[in-house]
């Protein structure tokens, strides 16, 4: 048998698992790396852009890479329940993998600030959904306290197995390109993913699988940019609800990834995010969620500023699937044109 069996099976030698670890998988990973030549041309980028489309994971985001490992290890250690705080994607993933593993899942969401698709995932997979009248940071604080009190596994990226699983995306990129890219652009929220990618690249480098390391370029939304500003944001705001986080857990690791790699952590506005979100869909046929587009927005911004010399190979991670949040897409695009059931009227609209 030679079918894709998920990231633990594929990258076992790099992961903290043994023969006796029960592997809980939905066959995550192996996501496409898409050559985005239309986008490059459209934004005037004189190198090559590749998009790592993580929205094609089983629950529609990169979280599944970390969750397969976190849940497998929870089962291995005899846990019966898992808990997380989430802006939506972690809860969707935790709920799905917990269902597969026959564990209970408790998810704490910031009330009214989670895209509907993500909420629908958590409920249909059977998690107990708790809407906290506060933001993500409030919810994560409570989850960490509960983790100290009850025999429940926290599956936020405070759980090191999440980072271990997520680093496999960097492996896949290097395996596909035959080398690391020059730059890696990625959205930053709780800062686990940038931490994971940097770890993955460094491990591949140490093993001699790649001969250079990329510069890590992390992007926060302007209204939720604690790392860029250097202080905790009490009331973070952004249309990109997935990264609406004011006190990221992996703050220091994100700074370290940027400084060790000679990259940077910077911010983009909601307008820049929405522009990138529409552009990648209309130029490349890829529907990602607004938070994901922060990576593209960052690339556009630096290209405009003349940051690049030309000839660079850049990878942007598109962290989640746009279908999770159709309301945002509909609100930023033209409305459908209504016509009676009459071909002449349709032809008037088509005007070819
Ligand atoms: N993009 C998407 C679509 C996300 O859902 C997240 C985080 C990020 C980017 C940022 O990744 O936190 O590792 O820096 N979502 C978390 C959640 C917070 O609860 O789903 P990060």
Coordinates of C-alpha atoms and ligand atoms in Angstrom, one line a residue:
X1 CA 0.0 0.0 0.0
X2 CA 1.3 3.4 -0.9
X3 CA -1.4 5.9 -0.2
X4 CA -0.8 9.1 1.7
X5 CA -1.2 8.4 5.4
X6 CA -0.6 11.8 7.0
X7 CA 2.4 13.6 8.3
X8 CA 3.3 11.3 11.2
X9 CA 3.7 8.4 8.8
X10 CA 5.6 10.5 6.3
X11 CA 8.0 12.3 8.6
X12 CA 8.1 9.8 11.6
X13 CA 11.9 10.1 11.9
X14 CA 11.6 13.8 12.7
X15 CA 8.8 13.5 15.2
X16 CA 8.6 12.5 18.9
X17 CA 6.7 9.2 18.2
X18 CA 7.5 5.6 18.8
X19 CA 6.2 2.3 17.4
X20 CA 3.7 2.2 20.3
X21 CA 2.2 5.7 19.6
X22 CA -1.4 5.3 18.4
X23 CA -1.5 7.4 15.2
X24 CA -4.7 9.5 15.0
X25 CA -4.8 10.9 11.5
X26 CA -7.2 12.3 8.9
X27 CA -4.4 12.1 6.3
X28 CA -3.4 15.7 6.8
X29 CA -0.5 17.3 5.0
X30 CA 0.8 16.8 1.4
X31 CA -0.8 20.1 0.5
X32 CA -0.1 21.7 -2.9
X33 CA 2.8 24.2 -3.4
X34 CA 1.3 26.3 -6.2
X35 CA 3.5 28.4 -8.6
X36 CA 1.8 31.8 -8.6
X37 CA 3.1 33.4 -11.8
X38 CA 0.0 35.5 -12.4
X39 CA 0.3 37.0 -8.9
X40 CA 4.0 37.7 -9.4
X41 CA 3.3 39.5 -12.6
X42 CA 0.3 41.4 -11.1
X43 CA 2.3 42.8 -8.2
X44 CA 5.5 43.4 -10.2
X45 CA 7.5 40.8 -8.3
X46 CA 10.6 39.8 -10.3
X47 CA 11.2 36.4 -8.8
X48 CA 9.2 33.3 -8.2
X49 CA 6.2 33.0 -5.8
X50 CA 5.0 29.7 -4.5
X51 CA 1.9 29.4 -2.3
X52 CA 1.7 26.6 0.2
X53 CA -2.1 26.1 0.3
X54 CA -2.8 24.8 3.7
X55 CA -6.5 25.4 3.3
X56 CA -6.6 21.9 1.6
X57 CA -6.0 20.1 4.9
X58 CA -8.8 17.9 6.2
X59 CA -10.4 20.6 8.3
X60 CA -9.3 23.4 6.0
X61 CA -6.3 24.8 7.9
X62 CA -2.7 24.1 8.8
X63 CA -3.8 23.3 12.4
X64 CA -4.4 19.6 11.3
X65 CA -0.6 19.0 11.1
X66 CA -0.1 19.9 14.7
X67 CA -3.4 18.3 15.8
X68 CA -2.6 14.8 14.5
X69 CA 0.4 14.7 16.8
X70 CA -1.1 16.5 19.8
X71 CA -4.1 14.1 19.7
X72 CA -2.0 11.0 19.1
X73 CA 0.2 11.9 22.1
X74 CA -2.9 12.7 24.2
X75 CA -4.3 9.2 23.5
X76 CA -0.9 7.6 24.1
X77 CA -0.7 9.3 27.6
X78 CA -4.2 8.0 28.5
X79 CA -6.1 11.4 28.3
X80 CA -9.8 11.3 27.8
X81 CA -10.5 14.9 27.0
X82 CA -8.9 17.9 25.3
X83 CA -9.4 21.6 25.5
X84 CA -8.4 24.7 23.6
X85 CA -9.1 28.4 23.1
X86 CA -9.5 29.4 19.5
X87 CA -10.2 32.0 17.0
X88 CA -11.9 29.1 15.1
X89 CA -9.4 26.9 13.2
X90 CA -7.8 25.2 16.2
X91 CA -11.2 24.4 17.6
X92 CA -12.3 22.9 14.3
X93 CA -9.2 20.8 14.1
X94 CA -9.3 19.8 17.7
X95 CA -12.9 18.8 17.4
X96 CA -12.3 16.6 14.3
X97 CA -9.3 14.8 15.6
X98 CA -10.9 14.3 19.1
X99 CA -13.9 12.8 17.3
X100 CA -11.6 10.4 15.4
X101 CA -9.8 9.5 18.6
X102 CA -13.0 9.1 20.7
X103 CA -12.0 11.9 23.1
X104 CA -14.1 14.6 24.5
X105 CA -13.3 18.1 23.2
X106 CA -14.0 21.4 24.9
X107 CA -13.5 24.6 22.9
X108 CA -13.5 28.2 24.2
X109 CA -14.2 30.7 21.5
X110 CA -14.4 34.6 21.7
X111 CA -18.1 35.2 21.4
X112 CA -19.2 36.7 18.1
X113 CA -15.7 36.8 16.7
X114 CA -15.3 33.5 15.0
X115 CA -16.2 32.9 11.3
X116 CA -19.4 30.9 10.9
X117 CA -17.8 28.0 8.9
X118 CA -15.3 27.4 11.8
X119 CA -18.1 27.4 14.4
X120 CA -20.1 25.0 12.3
X121 CA -17.2 22.6 12.1
X122 CA -16.7 22.5 15.9
X123 CA -20.3 21.8 16.5
X124 CA -20.8 19.1 13.9
X125 CA -17.7 17.3 15.0
X126 CA -19.3 17.1 18.4
X127 CA -17.2 19.4 20.6
X128 CA -18.7 21.2 23.6
X129 CA -18.5 24.8 22.4
X130 CA -18.2 27.5 25.1
X131 CA -18.5 31.1 23.9
X132 CA -16.5 33.4 26.1
X133 CA -17.6 37.0 26.4
X134 CA -14.1 38.2 25.8
X135 CA -11.3 37.8 23.3
X136 CA -8.9 35.0 22.4
X137 CA -6.4 36.0 25.0
X138 CA -9.0 35.9 27.7
X139 CA -10.0 32.4 26.5
X140 CA -6.5 31.1 26.4
X141 CA -5.8 32.3 29.9
X142 CA -8.8 30.4 31.2
X143 CA -7.8 27.2 29.2
X144 CA -4.3 27.3 30.7
X145 CA -5.7 27.6 34.2
X146 CA -8.1 24.7 33.6
X147 CA -5.2 22.6 32.2
X148 CA -3.5 22.9 35.7
X149 CA -6.7 21.9 37.5
X150 CA -8.2 19.0 35.4
X151 CA -6.8 15.9 33.7
X152 CA -7.4 17.4 30.3
X153 CA -4.9 17.9 27.5
X154 CA -4.5 21.5 26.2
X155 CA -4.2 21.4 22.4
X156 CA -3.3 25.0 21.7
X157 CA 0.2 25.7 20.5
X158 CA 1.3 25.9 24.2
X159 CA 1.4 22.1 23.6
X160 CA 4.8 21.4 22.1
X161 CA 3.5 18.6 19.9
X162 CA 1.5 21.1 17.9
X163 CA 4.7 22.8 16.9
X164 CA 6.4 19.5 16.1
X165 CA 3.6 18.5 13.8
X166 CA 3.3 21.9 12.1
X167 CA 7.0 22.0 11.3
X168 CA 6.4 19.3 8.6
X169 CA 5.0 22.0 6.3
X170 CA 8.6 23.3 6.0
X171 CA 9.8 19.8 5.2
X172 CA 7.2 19.5 2.4
X173 CA 8.2 22.8 0.9
X174 CA 11.9 21.8 0.8
X175 CA 11.1 18.4 -0.5
X176 CA 9.1 20.0 -3.3
X177 CA 11.6 22.7 -4.2
X178 CA 14.7 20.6 -3.6
X179 CA 16.0 23.5 -1.5
X180 CA 14.7 26.1 1.0
X181 CA 13.2 29.3 -0.5
X182 CA 15.0 32.6 0.0
X183 CA 12.1 34.1 1.9
X184 CA 9.1 32.6 3.8
X185 CA 6.1 34.8 4.3
X186 CA 3.6 33.8 6.9
X187 CA 0.7 35.3 9.0
X188 CA 1.3 35.6 12.7
X189 CA -1.3 35.3 15.4
X190 CA -0.4 33.3 18.4
X191 CA 2.9 32.9 16.7
X192 CA 3.1 29.1 16.9
X193 CA 3.3 28.5 13.1
X194 CA 6.2 30.8 12.4
X195 CA 8.0 29.0 15.3
X196 CA 7.1 25.7 13.8
X197 CA 8.3 26.5 10.3
X198 CA 11.6 27.9 11.6
X199 CA 12.2 24.8 13.6
X200 CA 11.4 22.6 10.6
X201 CA 13.8 24.5 8.3
X202 CA 16.6 24.4 10.9
X203 CA 16.1 20.6 11.4
X204 CA 16.3 20.0 7.6
X205 CA 19.4 22.2 7.4
X206 CA 21.1 20.3 10.2
X207 CA 20.3 17.0 8.5
X208 CA 21.9 18.3 5.3
X209 CA 18.6 18.1 3.3
X210 CA 18.9 21.8 2.4
X211 CA 22.0 24.0 2.0
X212 CA 20.5 27.4 3.1
X213 CA 17.8 28.8 5.4
X214 CA 15.0 31.1 4.4
X215 CA 14.5 34.6 5.9
X216 CA 11.3 34.3 8.0
X217 CA 8.9 37.2 7.3
X218 CA 5.9 37.2 9.7
X219 CA 2.9 39.5 9.3
X220 CA 0.4 40.7 11.9
X221 CA -2.7 42.8 11.3
X222 CA -2.1 46.4 12.2
X223 CA -4.9 46.5 14.9
X224 CA -3.5 43.2 16.4
X225 CA 0.2 43.7 16.2
X226 CA 1.7 43.3 19.7
X227 CA 5.0 41.8 18.4
X228 CA 5.5 44.7 16.0
X229 CA 4.6 47.3 18.6
X230 CA 6.4 45.6 21.5
X231 CA 3.5 45.6 23.9
X232 CA 0.4 43.6 24.7
X233 CA -2.7 44.9 22.9
X234 CA -5.6 44.8 25.3
X235 CA -8.4 45.0 22.7
X236 CA -7.1 43.7 19.4
X237 CA -9.0 44.4 16.3
X238 CA -8.9 43.2 12.7
X239 CA -11.2 41.9 10.0
X240 CA -8.8 38.9 9.9
X241 CA -10.5 37.3 13.0
X242 CA -8.1 34.3 12.9
X243 CA -5.2 36.5 13.9
X244 CA -7.1 38.8 16.3
X245 CA -4.7 38.2 19.2
X246 CA -3.1 40.7 21.5
X247 CA -0.8 38.6 23.6
X248 CA 0.7 35.8 21.5
X249 CA 2.0 32.7 23.4
X250 CA 5.0 32.2 21.2
X251 CA 6.0 35.9 21.1
X252 CA 9.7 35.3 22.0
X253 CA 10.1 32.4 19.6
X254 CA 8.6 34.5 16.7
X255 CA 11.1 37.3 17.4
X256 CA 13.9 34.7 17.5
X257 CA 12.8 33.2 14.2
X258 CA 12.9 36.6 12.6
X259 CA 16.2 37.7 14.1
X260 CA 18.1 34.3 13.6
X261 CA 16.9 34.1 10.0
X262 CA 17.5 37.9 9.3
X263 CA 13.9 38.3 8.5
X264 CA 11.3 40.5 10.2
X265 CA 7.9 40.7 11.8
X266 CA 5.8 43.5 10.5
X267 CA 2.2 44.6 10.1
X268 CA -0.3 45.1 7.3
X269 CA -3.6 47.0 7.4
X270 CA -7.0 45.4 7.0
X271 CA -7.3 47.2 3.6
X272 CA -4.0 45.6 2.5
X273 CA -5.1 42.2 3.8
X274 CA -8.5 42.5 1.9
X275 CA -6.8 43.6 -1.3
X276 CA -4.4 40.6 -1.2
X277 CA -7.3 38.3 -0.3
X278 CA -9.2 39.4 -3.5
X279 CA -6.0 39.4 -5.6
X280 CA -4.9 35.8 -4.9
X281 CA -8.4 34.6 -5.6
X282 CA -8.9 36.5 -8.8
X283 CA -5.3 36.0 -10.2
X284 CA -4.6 32.5 -9.0
X285 CA -8.0 30.9 -8.4
X286 CA -7.1 30.3 -4.7
X287 CA -9.7 31.1 -2.1
X288 CA -7.9 31.6 1.3
X289 CA -9.2 33.2 4.4
X290 CA -8.5 36.9 5.2
X291 CA -5.8 36.0 7.9
X292 CA -4.0 33.9 5.3
X293 CA -3.8 36.8 2.9
X294 CA -1.7 38.7 5.4
X295 CA 1.4 36.9 4.0
X296 CA 0.6 38.0 0.5
X297 CA -0.2 41.5 1.7
X298 CA 3.3 41.6 3.3
X299 CA 4.9 40.5 0.0
X300 CA 3.0 43.2 -1.9
X301 CA 4.0 45.8 0.6
X302 CA 7.8 44.9 0.4
X303 CA 7.7 44.6 -3.4
X304 CA 6.3 48.1 -3.6
X305 CA 8.9 49.4 -1.3
X306 CA 11.7 48.0 -3.6
X307 CA 12.8 45.5 -0.9
X308 CA 13.8 42.8 -3.4
X309 CA 16.6 42.7 -6.0
X310 CA 14.9 40.2 -8.4
X311 CA 15.3 36.5 -8.8
X312 CA 14.3 35.5 -5.3
X313 CA 12.2 32.4 -4.5
X314 CA 9.5 33.2 -2.1
X315 CA 7.0 30.9 -0.4
X316 CA 3.8 32.3 1.2
X317 CA 1.8 30.1 3.5
X318 CA -2.0 30.4 2.9
X319 CA -3.0 29.1 6.3
X320 CA -6.7 28.5 5.9
X321 CA -9.5 27.9 3.4
X322 CA -11.7 30.8 2.3
X323 CA -14.8 28.8 2.5
X324 CA -14.7 29.0 6.2
X325 CA -15.6 32.6 6.0
X326 CA -17.8 33.2 3.0
X327 CA -19.4 36.3 4.6
X328 CA -16.2 38.3 4.3
X329 CA -15.9 37.4 0.6
X330 CA -19.4 38.4 -0.2
X331 CA -19.1 41.6 1.8
X332 CA -16.0 42.8 -0.2
X333 CA -17.1 41.8 -3.7
X334 CA -19.7 43.0 -6.2
X335 CA -23.2 41.6 -5.6
X336 CA -24.7 39.2 -8.1
X337 CA -26.8 40.8 -10.9
X338 CA -30.4 39.9 -10.8
X339 CA -32.3 39.3 -14.0
X340 CA -35.6 37.8 -15.0
X341 CA -35.5 34.4 -16.7
X342 CA -35.0 36.0 -20.2
X343 CA -32.0 35.4 -22.5
X344 CA -32.1 38.9 -23.8
X345 CA -31.7 40.3 -20.3
X346 CA -28.8 37.9 -19.7
X347 CA -27.2 39.0 -22.9
X348 CA -27.4 42.6 -21.9
X349 CA -25.4 41.8 -18.8
X350 CA -22.8 39.6 -20.6
X351 CA -22.0 42.2 -23.4
X352 CA -19.2 39.9 -24.9
Ligands
LIG1 N1 -3.9 31.9 9.8 C1 -5.0 31.3 10.3 C2 -6.1 30.9 9.3 C3 -5.2 30.9 11.6 O1 -6.3 30.3 12.0 C4 -4.2 31.3 12.5 C5 -4.3 31.0 14.0 C6 -3.0 31.9 12.0 C7 -3.0 32.2 10.7 C8 -1.9 32.3 12.9 O2 -1.1 31.2 13.3 O3 -1.4 31.5 15.7 O4 0.3 30.0 14.8 O5 0.6 32.4 14.6 N2 -5.3 30.5 14.5 C9 -5.5 30.1 15.9 C10 -6.8 29.4 16.1 C11 -5.2 31.2 16.9 O6 -7.3 29.5 17.2 O7 -7.3 28.9 15.2 P1 -0.4 31.3 14.7

